[in-house]
């Protein structure tokens, strides 16, 4: 069948996208079963917990979601006997639910119904540790706590044991095997955790004290005085140059705080670690025999088994994007994530036999409809720009020989985040219709080392915009895209880059901003604690940098936007409030620039409800059809 690009019929309906690959939120071995958290779009995006036995363990209306640091994570865990512990989204209290029972509160309700939030739950040695954040007091307090599992703290806040507390931020609590010491990650908030974060270890004197680390992640005890952890320090003496990458380290710390020099384990020019946005991620797991299963990221992910002699071999697993090593049991590991040739899912892998068992999702994709993305590099003004190219693909249709396809450039949020080339029905929604997708890891993205990440320091609104413009131009110059039909789409910080690129003009024929940042001063005024000083590093501190905030904000230059814009916004978004999108809407309306503004009740920062996902995709497709002059074949 011969049809113009953009008009191809597709089996990937928006409703299919909303219910396709599961969104896994942590996984555990529990006895002979495997449990995992999963978002349910058809139930308002609530997170339930499921079992490999087929049981839904956390029934509606319970919702395992944390609000710690706004992005949450680690909202549920379980012990070996099958008792579920979870943070309930509505009240942020921690609950205990034995098998075949009902939830029982473990933490008290706050005054007037408001109280602390909890996240990063971990059961260790029969004890429940958590990260706690209390925004009901001034100054706001955060810390590492132990919650009694007998329910004694449900009506008595004093029964909660506090290991560390203050105005700092905390993550990754870990209890020593003898139960006497706690390790965690702490950062001041003046820097983001990927810039500066300390590994803290308690001594016989009490509270955890910081060790000499740069941007620590995920401590794990090997013995009562020895730890594994991640840090991104220069890798020296290995023949790799001196890249600054998150790597595994091993250190011995005595009960008196005396510390040996840390030793790097199996260094590589790849990252074992990621920006600490959420509390539940695990980038490695030590096995009982001393070997370690770890993720290495250099654009996309690989999973390696590190032997006791420090040598590493790659494990053949389907997952290659945002992989989390969720749990271990003997020689088996639980991996969740996406892959270049599979849907997002959950697998067990036996590191000795190599056997891979699919637990949830993870179905192979049809390469005729979803061929693996091509990893490409484009020369940019600030150095190489990395991206993944998803060309149009539909086995039933071809386009005229003299036509080049329209493209949409995806811009990830963060901005300290990255994309990894995963297969995605949400991308196939476009490519199967004859619209290519270029997913860009602009300067500032993770997954390429600290130097690439720091390319954005002080340059937000400059480097990211230059890089997506270079990527789009490179796509057009190579003949892979129609230069007159390239759109740009992004959410949150990606929405900022969308609007900023439209202000620059000359490359993109349309833009889609999902809950995008439009005014830096407004963002600085409205933002939450976790990101309070984020913009200081990306642009500069106020009031000294106020003119930069004005000059770089898209809202200042809406008179330069002359192409259609679609604005999609969650009504309950507390990270980037609706006022940002509404300010852009009003400015475009005043000038008569074609635009559409849609606000979704009940949605926050990111869309979770099935009806929202469907509506947003269908609106985007119709918008592109109007902008590029084609009639889509259908939803």
Tab-separated table of N, CA and C in Angstrom, residues 88 130 145 156 246 252 261 271 287 475 543 546 611:
chain	number	residue	atom	x	y	z
A	88	UNK	N	0.699	4.644	52.014
A	88	UNK	CA	-0.563	4.921	51.336
A	88	UNK	C	-0.545	6.351	50.796
A	130	UNK	N	12.990	3.649	56.962
A	130	UNK	CA	12.341	4.508	55.979
A	130	UNK	C	13.001	5.877	55.953
A	145	UNK	N	14.542	6.860	59.683
A	145	UNK	CA	13.838	6.408	60.876
A	145	UNK	C	13.623	4.901	60.817
A	156	UNK	N	1.608	6.760	68.696
A	156	UNK	CA	2.655	7.352	69.527
A	156	UNK	C	3.858	7.654	68.660
A	246	UNK	N	30.087	7.013	37.834
A	246	UNK	CA	29.621	6.295	39.019
A	246	UNK	C	30.144	4.862	38.947
A	252	UNK	N	36.127	-0.012	54.371
A	252	UNK	CA	35.985	-0.531	55.733
A	252	UNK	C	35.922	0.661	56.685
A	261	UNK	N	41.122	3.640	53.076
A	261	UNK	CA	40.914	4.237	51.765
A	261	UNK	C	39.975	3.348	50.953
A	271	UNK	N	28.528	4.232	33.645
A	271	UNK	CA	27.977	4.606	34.949
A	271	UNK	C	27.215	3.449	35.572
A	287	UNK	N	25.810	-10.687	45.792
A	287	UNK	CA	25.378	-12.055	46.059
A	287	UNK	C	26.061	-12.569	47.325
A	475	UNK	N	19.432	15.598	11.416
A	475	UNK	CA	18.444	14.666	10.876
A	475	UNK	C	18.008	15.098	9.485
A	543	UNK	N	19.562	36.857	44.048
A	543	UNK	CA	19.084	37.797	43.012
A	543	UNK	C	20.130	38.136	41.945
A	546	UNK	N	19.194	37.365	38.300
A	546	UNK	CA	17.801	37.634	37.918
A	546	UNK	C	17.669	38.005	36.445
A	611	UNK	N	-7.435	7.559	30.871
A	611	UNK	CA	-8.180	8.492	30.030
A	611	UNK	C	-7.339	9.703	29.645
